[in-house]
Every structure is written in C-alpha cells, then in structure tokens.
PDB file of C-alpha atoms and ligand atoms in Angstrom:
ATOM      1  CA  MET A 284      -9.279 -19.703   1.882  1.00 94.00           C
ATOM      2  CA  ILE A 285      -7.274 -16.508   2.296  1.00 97.00           C
ATOM      3  CA  VAL A 286      -4.607 -16.453   5.006  1.00 98.00           C
ATOM      4  CA  ILE A 287      -2.756 -13.294   6.077  1.00 98.00           C
ATOM      5  CA  GLU A 288       0.865 -13.773   7.169  1.00 98.00           C
ATOM      6  CA  LYS A 289       3.986 -11.772   7.853  1.00 98.00           C
ATOM      7  CA  ALA A 290       5.942 -12.120   4.602  1.00 98.00           C
ATOM      8  CA  LEU A 291       8.950 -14.449   4.269  1.00 98.00           C
ATOM      9  CA  PRO A 292      11.711 -14.435   1.628  1.00 98.00           C
ATOM     10  CA  GLU A 293       9.759 -17.061  -0.340  1.00 98.00           C
ATOM     11  CA  HIS A 294       7.000 -14.455  -0.891  1.00 98.00           C
ATOM     12  CA  VAL A 295       9.241 -11.787  -2.430  1.00 98.00           C
ATOM     13  CA  ASN A 296       8.571 -12.768  -6.018  1.00 98.00           C
ATOM     14  CA  GLY A 297       4.796 -12.788  -5.412  1.00 98.00           C
ATOM     15  CA  ILE A 298       4.890  -9.388  -3.675  1.00 98.00           C
ATOM     16  CA  ALA A 299       6.831  -7.858  -6.588  1.00 98.00           C
ATOM     17  CA  GLU A 300       4.347  -9.306  -9.058  1.00 98.00           C
ATOM     18  CA  VAL A 301       1.201  -8.253  -7.187  1.00 98.00           C
ATOM     19  CA  CYS A 302       2.517  -4.712  -6.584  1.00 98.00           C
ATOM     20  CA  SER A 303       3.770  -4.225 -10.156  1.00 98.00           C
ATOM     21  CA  ASN A 304       0.571  -5.524 -11.757  1.00 97.00           C
ATOM     22  CA  GLY A 305      -1.594  -3.736  -9.199  1.00 97.00           C
ATOM     23  CA  TYR A 306       0.277  -0.476  -9.738  1.00 95.00           C
ATOM     24  CA  ARG A 307      -0.051  -0.636 -13.546  1.00 96.00           C
ATOM     25  CA  HIS A 308      -3.721  -1.515 -13.298  1.00 95.00           C
ATOM     26  CA  THR A 309      -4.429   1.275 -10.789  1.00 94.00           C
ATOM     27  CA  TYR A 310      -2.656   4.131 -12.557  1.00 92.00           C
ATOM     28  CA  GLU A 311      -2.858   3.327 -16.293  1.00 93.00           C
ATOM     29  CA  GLU A 312      -5.590   5.924 -16.842  1.00 90.00           C
ATOM     30  CA  THR A 313      -4.136   8.745 -14.743  1.00 88.00           C
ATOM     31  CA  HIS A 314      -0.320   8.538 -14.919  1.00 90.00           C
ATOM     32  CA  SER A 315       2.243   8.395 -17.729  1.00 91.00           C
ATOM     33  CA  LYS A 316       3.883   5.122 -18.639  1.00 95.00           C
ATOM     34  CA  GLU A 317       7.282   6.616 -17.677  1.00 92.00           C
ATOM     35  CA  TYR A 318       6.040   7.507 -14.189  1.00 89.00           C
ATOM     36  CA  ILE A 319       4.452   4.098 -13.638  1.00 94.00           C
ATOM     37  CA  GLU A 320       7.462   2.106 -14.815  1.00 96.00           C
ATOM     38  CA  ARG A 321       9.876   4.300 -12.823  1.00 93.00           C
ATOM     39  CA  VAL A 322       7.965   3.722  -9.576  1.00 93.00           C
ATOM     40  CA  ILE A 323       7.755  -0.014 -10.262  1.00 97.00           C
ATOM     41  CA  ARG A 324      11.500  -0.173 -10.999  1.00 97.00           C
ATOM     42  CA  ASP A 325      12.427   1.801  -7.871  1.00 95.00           C
ATOM     43  CA  PHE A 326      10.025   0.278  -5.341  1.00 96.00           C
ATOM     44  CA  TYR A 327       8.788  -3.105  -6.505  1.00 97.00           C
ATOM     45  CA  ASN A 328      12.047  -4.805  -7.471  1.00 97.00           C
ATOM     46  CA  GLU A 329      12.855  -8.087  -5.735  1.00 98.00           C
ATOM     47  CA  GLU A 330      16.177  -6.891  -4.314  1.00 98.00           C
ATOM     48  CA  ARG A 331      14.520  -4.050  -2.423  1.00 98.00           C
ATOM     49  CA  ILE A 332      11.540  -6.143  -1.299  1.00 98.00           C
ATOM     50  CA  LEU A 333      13.832  -8.896   0.021  1.00 98.00           C
ATOM     51  CA  LYS A 334      15.616  -6.354   2.227  1.00 98.00           C
ATOM     52  CA  GLU A 335      12.241  -5.026   3.390  1.00 98.00           C
ATOM     53  CA  VAL A 336      11.049  -8.542   4.228  1.00 98.00           C
ATOM     54  CA  LYS A 337      14.177  -9.287   6.252  1.00 97.00           C
ATOM     55  CA  HIS A 338      14.349  -6.071   8.272  1.00 95.00           C
ATOM     56  CA  SER A 339      11.325  -4.728  10.071  1.00 94.00           C
ATOM     57  CA  SER A 340      11.341  -2.025  12.728  1.00 97.00           C
ATOM     58  CA  ARG A 341       9.067   0.561  14.298  1.00 97.00           C
ATOM     59  CA  GLU A 342       9.399   2.776  11.211  1.00 98.00           C
ATOM     60  CA  TRP A 343       8.899  -0.119   8.795  1.00 98.00           C
ATOM     61  CA  ASN A 344       6.625  -2.864  10.116  1.00 97.00           C
ATOM     62  CA  GLY A 345       7.487  -5.295   7.327  1.00 96.00           C
ATOM     63  CA  TRP A 346       5.341  -6.741   4.563  1.00 98.00           C
ATOM     64  CA  PHE A 347       2.193  -8.784   5.192  1.00 98.00           C
ATOM     65  CA  VAL A 348       0.854 -11.015   2.439  1.00 98.00           C
ATOM     66  CA  ALA A 349      -2.528 -12.478   1.586  1.00 98.00           C
ATOM     67  CA  LEU A 350      -2.026 -16.087   0.506  1.00 98.00           C
ATOM     68  CA  ASP A 351      -4.413 -18.249  -1.476  1.00 98.00           C
ATOM     69  CA  GLY A 352      -2.626 -21.582  -1.093  1.00 97.00           C
ATOM     70  CA  ASP A 353       0.980 -20.744  -2.009  1.00 95.00           C
ATOM     71  CA  ASN A 354      -0.026 -17.784  -4.186  1.00 97.00           C
ATOM     72  CA  VAL A 355       0.471 -14.201  -3.058  1.00 98.00           C
ATOM     73  CA  VAL A 356      -2.772 -12.425  -4.015  1.00 98.00           C
ATOM     74  CA  GLY A 357      -2.237  -9.212  -2.018  1.00 98.00           C
ATOM     75  CA  ALA A 358       0.396  -7.339  -0.021  1.00 98.00           C
ATOM     76  CA  ILE A 359       0.524  -4.472   2.467  1.00 98.00           C
ATOM     77  CA  GLY A 360       3.314  -2.568   4.196  1.00 98.00           C
ATOM     78  CA  GLY A 361       3.376   0.268   6.683  1.00 98.00           C
ATOM     79  CA  GLY A 362       5.174   1.849   9.577  1.00 98.00           C
ATOM     80  CA  MET A 363       4.931   4.245  12.496  1.00 98.00           C
ATOM     81  CA  ILE A 364       5.426   7.909  11.563  1.00 97.00           C
ATOM     82  CA  GLY A 365       5.041   9.266  15.109  1.00 98.00           C
ATOM     83  CA  SER A 366       4.509   8.057  18.667  1.00 98.00           C
ATOM     84  CA  GLU A 367       0.778   7.500  18.073  1.00 98.00           C
ATOM     85  CA  GLU A 368       0.554   7.618  14.264  1.00 98.00           C
ATOM     86  CA  GLY A 369       0.774   4.643  11.951  1.00 98.00           C
ATOM     87  CA  GLU A 370       0.792   4.832   8.157  1.00 98.00           C
ATOM     88  CA  VAL A 371      -0.120   2.501   5.309  1.00 98.00           C
ATOM     89  CA  PHE A 372       2.724   2.923   2.817  1.00 97.00           C
ATOM     90  CA  VAL A 373       1.603   0.398   0.218  1.00 96.00           C
ATOM     91  CA  LEU A 374      -1.389  -1.878  -0.463  1.00 97.00           C
ATOM     92  CA  TYR A 375      -2.003  -3.834  -3.646  1.00 97.00           C
ATOM     93  CA  LEU A 376      -4.002  -6.828  -4.775  1.00 97.00           C
ATOM     94  CA  ASP A 377      -3.969  -9.106  -7.753  1.00 97.00           C
ATOM     95  CA  PRO A 378      -6.320  -6.991  -9.932  1.00 94.00           C
ATOM     96  CA  SER A 379      -8.560 -10.005 -10.574  1.00 96.00           C
ATOM     97  CA  ARG A 380      -9.130 -10.518  -6.808  1.00 97.00           C
ATOM     98  CA  LYS A 381     -10.836  -7.306  -5.746  1.00 95.00           C
ATOM     99  CA  ARG A 382     -13.965  -7.034  -3.582  1.00 96.00           C
ATOM    100  CA  GLU A 383     -13.351 -10.321  -1.774  1.00 97.00           C
ATOM    101  CA  ARG A 384     -12.439  -8.497   1.463  1.00 97.00           C
ATOM    102  CA  ILE A 385      -8.744  -9.292   0.962  1.00 98.00           C
ATOM    103  CA  GLY A 386      -7.839  -5.604   1.216  1.00 98.00           C
ATOM    104  CA  SER A 387      -9.788  -5.324   4.485  1.00 98.00           C
ATOM    105  CA  LYS A 388      -8.050  -8.390   5.928  1.00 98.00           C
ATOM    106  CA  LEU A 389      -4.608  -7.048   5.024  1.00 98.00           C
ATOM    107  CA  LEU A 390      -5.384  -3.643   6.496  1.00 98.00           C
ATOM    108  CA  ASN A 391      -6.715  -5.246   9.711  1.00 98.00           C
ATOM    109  CA  GLU A 392      -3.495  -7.199  10.185  1.00 98.00           C
ATOM    110  CA  LEU A 393      -1.266  -4.150   9.720  1.00 98.00           C
ATOM    111  CA  THR A 394      -3.594  -2.166  11.998  1.00 98.00           C
ATOM    112  CA  LYS A 395      -3.346  -4.778  14.783  1.00 98.00           C
ATOM    113  CA  ASP A 396       0.437  -4.535  14.559  1.00 98.00           C
ATOM    114  CA  GLN A 397       0.325  -0.731  14.693  1.00 98.00           C
ATOM    115  CA  LEU A 398      -2.116  -0.735  17.635  1.00 98.00           C
ATOM    116  CA  ARG A 399       0.383  -2.913  19.542  1.00 98.00           C
ATOM    117  CA  ARG A 400       3.009  -0.269  18.772  1.00 98.00           C
ATOM    118  CA  GLY A 401       0.801   2.443  20.276  1.00 98.00           C
ATOM    119  CA  ALA A 402      -0.982   3.832  17.212  1.00 98.00           C
ATOM    120  CA  ARG A 403      -4.135   5.853  17.852  1.00 98.00           C
ATOM    121  CA  GLU A 404      -4.483   7.130  14.332  1.00 98.00           C
ATOM    122  CA  GLN A 405      -3.535   5.883  10.903  1.00 98.00           C
ATOM    123  CA  TRP A 406      -2.555   7.771   7.756  1.00 98.00           C
ATOM    124  CA  VAL A 407      -2.370   6.947   4.071  1.00 97.00           C
ATOM    125  CA  SER A 408      -1.398   8.911   0.957  1.00 95.00           C
ATOM    126  CA  VAL A 409      -3.492   8.213  -2.119  1.00 94.00           C
ATOM    127  CA  SER A 410      -3.013   9.671  -5.583  1.00 92.00           C
ATOM    128  CA  LYS A 411      -5.666  12.236  -6.377  1.00 91.00           C
ATOM    129  CA  GLY A 412      -8.070  10.639  -8.844  1.00 88.00           C
ATOM    130  CA  ASN A 413      -7.307   7.080  -7.745  1.00 91.00           C
ATOM    131  CA  SER A 414     -10.872   5.839  -8.087  1.00 89.00           C
ATOM    132  CA  LYS A 415      -9.691   2.289  -7.326  1.00 89.00           C
ATOM    133  CA  GLY A 416      -8.261   3.052  -3.881  1.00 94.00           C
ATOM    134  CA  ILE A 417     -10.186   6.035  -2.496  1.00 96.00           C
ATOM    135  CA  PRO A 418     -13.626   4.342  -2.156  1.00 97.00           C
ATOM    136  CA  PHE A 419     -12.007   1.581  -0.104  1.00 98.00           C
ATOM    137  CA  TYR A 420     -10.231   3.940   2.297  1.00 98.00           C
ATOM    138  CA  GLU A 421     -13.360   6.043   2.722  1.00 98.00           C
ATOM    139  CA  ALA A 422     -15.428   2.895   3.382  1.00 98.00           C
ATOM    140  CA  VAL A 423     -13.107   1.888   6.237  1.00 98.00           C
ATOM    141  CA  GLY A 424     -13.252   5.302   7.886  1.00 98.00           C
ATOM    142  CA  PHE A 425     -10.463   7.465   6.438  1.00 98.00           C
ATOM    143  CA  THR A 426     -11.233  11.114   5.698  1.00 98.00           C
ATOM    144  CA  VAL A 427      -9.179  13.479   3.565  1.00 97.00           C
ATOM    145  CA  GLN A 428      -6.973  15.976   5.435  1.00 98.00           C
ATOM    146  CA  SER A 429      -4.828  17.709   2.835  1.00 95.00           C
ATOM    147  CA  GLU A 430      -3.428  17.711  -0.670  1.00 94.00           C
ATOM    148  CA  GLN A 431       0.244  17.703  -1.623  1.00 91.00           C
ATOM    149  CA  GLU A 432       2.613  17.100  -4.534  1.00 87.00           C
ATOM    150  CA  SER A 433       3.240  13.370  -5.079  1.00 83.00           C
ATOM    151  CA  TYR A 434       6.669  12.744  -3.649  1.00 77.00           C
ATOM    152  CA  GLN A 435       7.861  10.649  -6.605  1.00 80.00           C
ATOM    153  CA  ASN A 436       7.285  13.598  -8.983  1.00 77.00           C
ATOM    154  CA  LEU A 437      10.202  14.676 -11.138  1.00 79.00           C
ATOM    155  CA  GLU A 438      10.541  18.416 -11.676  1.00 76.00           C
ATOM    156  CA  GLN A 439       8.285  18.570 -14.737  1.00 79.00           C
ATOM    157  CA  GLU A 440       5.584  16.332 -13.199  1.00 78.00           C
ATOM    158  CA  ALA A 441       2.682  17.663 -11.144  1.00 76.00           C
ATOM    159  CA  TYR A 442       0.798  14.635  -9.816  1.00 84.00           C
ATOM    160  CA  LYS A 443      -1.057  15.299  -6.574  1.00 90.00           C
ATOM    161  CA  SER A 444      -1.605  13.080  -3.548  1.00 92.00           C
ATOM    162  CA  LEU A 445      -4.274  13.264  -0.871  1.00 95.00           C
ATOM    163  CA  ARG A 446      -3.410  12.624   2.767  1.00 97.00           C
ATOM    164  CA  TYR A 447      -6.113  10.589   4.542  1.00 98.00           C
ATOM    165  CA  ARG A 448      -6.455   9.841   8.265  1.00 98.00           C
ATOM    166  CA  ARG A 449      -8.656   7.722  10.492  1.00 98.00           C
ATOM    167  CA  TYR A 450      -8.768   7.355  14.263  1.00 98.00           C
ATOM    168  CA  LEU A 451      -8.188   3.837  15.578  1.00 98.00           C
TER     169      LEU A 451
HETATM  170  C1  COA B 626      -7.943  -0.728  -2.443  1.00 60.37           C
HETATM  171  C2  COA B 626      -7.973  -2.247  -2.480  1.00 60.37           C
HETATM  172  C3  COA B 626      -6.701  -2.808  -1.835  1.00 60.37           C
HETATM  173  C4  COA B 626      -9.216  -2.723  -1.689  1.00 60.37           C
HETATM  174  O1  COA B 626      -9.200  -4.130  -1.522  1.00 60.37           O
HETATM  175  P1  COA B 626     -10.485  -5.023  -1.725  1.00 60.37           P
HETATM  176  O2  COA B 626     -10.173  -6.395  -1.217  1.00 60.37           O
HETATM  177  O3  COA B 626     -10.958  -4.916  -3.130  1.00 60.37           O
HETATM  178  O4  COA B 626     -11.540  -4.311  -0.777  1.00 60.37           O
HETATM  179  P2  COA B 626     -12.614  -4.994   0.185  1.00 60.37           P
HETATM  180  O5  COA B 626     -13.283  -6.128  -0.525  1.00 60.37           O
HETATM  181  O6  COA B 626     -11.979  -5.326   1.491  1.00 60.37           O
HETATM  182  O7  COA B 626     -13.646  -3.778   0.350  1.00 60.37           O
HETATM  183  C5  COA B 626     -14.132  -3.297   1.588  1.00 60.37           C
HETATM  184  C6  COA B 626     -15.165  -2.228   1.319  1.00 60.37           C
HETATM  185  O8  COA B 626     -14.549  -1.090   0.692  1.00 60.37           O
HETATM  186  C7  COA B 626     -15.460  -0.527  -0.278  1.00 60.37           C
HETATM  187  N1  COA B 626     -14.870  -0.618  -1.617  1.00 60.37           N
HETATM  188  C8  COA B 626     -13.755  -1.293  -1.977  1.00 60.37           C
HETATM  189  N2  COA B 626     -13.475  -1.101  -3.280  1.00 60.37           N
HETATM  190  C9  COA B 626     -14.438  -0.287  -3.756  1.00 60.37           C
HETATM  191  C10 COA B 626     -14.721   0.281  -5.032  1.00 60.37           C
HETATM  192  N3  COA B 626     -13.903   0.050  -6.092  1.00 60.37           N
HETATM  193  N4  COA B 626     -15.793   1.079  -5.172  1.00 60.37           N
HETATM  194  C11 COA B 626     -16.613   1.318  -4.118  1.00 60.37           C
HETATM  195  N5  COA B 626     -16.403   0.804  -2.886  1.00 60.37           N
HETATM  196  C12 COA B 626     -15.339   0.028  -2.703  1.00 60.37           C
HETATM  197  C13 COA B 626     -16.749  -1.314  -0.172  1.00 60.37           C
HETATM  198  O9  COA B 626     -17.567  -0.684   0.783  1.00 60.37           O
HETATM  199  C14 COA B 626     -16.246  -2.650   0.358  1.00 60.37           C
HETATM  200  O10 COA B 626     -17.224  -3.369   1.052  1.00 60.37           O
HETATM  201  P3  COA B 626     -18.326  -4.256   0.223  1.00 60.37           P
HETATM  202  O11 COA B 626     -17.583  -5.050  -0.824  1.00 60.37           O
HETATM  203  O12 COA B 626     -18.963  -5.089   1.280  1.00 60.37           O
HETATM  204  O13 COA B 626     -19.256  -3.263  -0.407  1.00 60.37           O
HETATM  205  C15 COA B 626      -8.088  -2.811  -3.919  1.00 60.37           C
HETATM  206  O14 COA B 626      -9.272  -2.365  -4.505  1.00 60.37           O
HETATM  207  C16 COA B 626      -6.933  -2.403  -4.801  1.00 60.37           C
HETATM  208  O15 COA B 626      -5.949  -3.122  -4.894  1.00 60.37           O
HETATM  209  N6  COA B 626      -7.066  -1.242  -5.476  1.00 60.37           N
HETATM  210  C17 COA B 626      -6.066  -0.766  -6.381  1.00 60.37           C
HETATM  211  C18 COA B 626      -4.781  -0.441  -5.676  1.00 60.37           C
HETATM  212  C19 COA B 626      -4.861   0.768  -4.806  1.00 60.37           C
HETATM  213  O16 COA B 626      -5.468   1.759  -5.132  1.00 60.37           O
HETATM  214  N7  COA B 626      -4.195   0.658  -3.681  1.00 60.37           N
HETATM  215  C20 COA B 626      -4.082   1.746  -2.751  1.00 60.37           C
HETATM  216  C21 COA B 626      -2.931   2.621  -3.123  1.00 60.37           C
HETATM  217  S1  COA B 626      -2.435   3.503  -1.690  1.00 60.37           S
END
C-alpha cells in the first residue's frame, strides 16, 4: 500500500535517490549528460534536501513522499508563488513505479496543502519535449500558458520550458 506523508529527515536519502534516478530517466533523450548531472548535483544532494525537509514555509511547503513500506518511491515539493497561486516545483517517481496513481496521490497531497494556504490556481514548469511529464499534467487539468528559457541554462544552452496552469 502506498502512503503519502510529509517528509522527515529519515527520508532524505530516498528523496535524493528517487529524484536523481527519475531526473536521469526523464531527460536522457533530450538533455546533455552535463546538464543532467549538474542539476542533480545542485538540487538533489542530501545536504540541500535535508535543509528543505527541516524548513517549510509559505514559499516552500516542504517535501511530501510516497512510501511503500519504508521505501521512498516518489517525492513532490512545491510552494506558493502569489497570494492565490501555488506551484509544483518538483515531482519524481521511481521510474519502475509509474502509472500506479502515485503521481496523482502526491499531487493531491501538495494541492490540499496549497488550498489551505489560499491557492486558487496551480502552476508547473515542464521542459519542452518532456513526454514523460506532460501527458500527466494535461490529464489532471493543466493547460500550457507560455514558453520560456529553462532557468538552469548556462549561457551556451537553449533548453526551453513550458509554463502550465490549472484552476483549483
Ligand atoms: C509525471 C509522473 C510523476 C506521473 O506519475 P504517475 O504515478 O505515473 O501518474 P498517474 O498514474 O497518477 O497518472 C494519472 C493519469 O495521468 C495520465 N498519464 C500519466 N502518465 C502518462 C503517460 N506517460 N502517457 C499518457 N498519459 C499519462 C493518465 O491519464 C493517467 O491515468 P490512467 O493511468 O488512469 O490512464 C511520472 O510519470 C514521472 O515521474 N514522470 C517522469 C518525471 C517527470 O516528468 N516529472 C515532472 C517534471 S516537472
């Protein structure tokens, strides 16, 4: 059985693993190895995740994990970007555990938290061409609003992101 919980320090290792493996799996066909490993190093290291688990706020609502027994099989994080706007900043699963509704359960939990904080709409940035994430967001009601440069781009990189929104 899958249980969704607010993450604790004991989940940090599992979050780092799920996000790193999920990130590699998601972007191996569209992004360079340098880009992928740089993002993983900067964002999915245990030191950073531990701080993010310990300190949540309106702008950063903390990590939520999907647990199968003691195993972290998925993780989500988000925050409020305006008085009535929430955002999904990150969502990854163990790549072997897709299409079991784990992503939907994680998103529902973050959404409940953001509704309590006053959210009436929710945003997410997805890499253009991410055929593993876009069908999910469209299935749960997000529609594309705009296109922009991916914010982790170095000067010589030109990856694009799509901004999606749904009303809650
Ligand atoms: C996006 C992701 C978290 C979705 O989680 P998931 O548990 O696999 O999704 P769910 O089982 O809850 O799917 C809900 C619905 O979304 C749609 N959907 C999800 N993945 C889909 C896919 N690859 N193709 C088509 N539709 C899809 C379906 O309608 C599905 O309902 P159904 O299974 O009854 O048909 C997961 O696929 C993932 O980790 N992808 C790679 C990482 C990623 O892109 N993250 C987002 C970066 S911002």
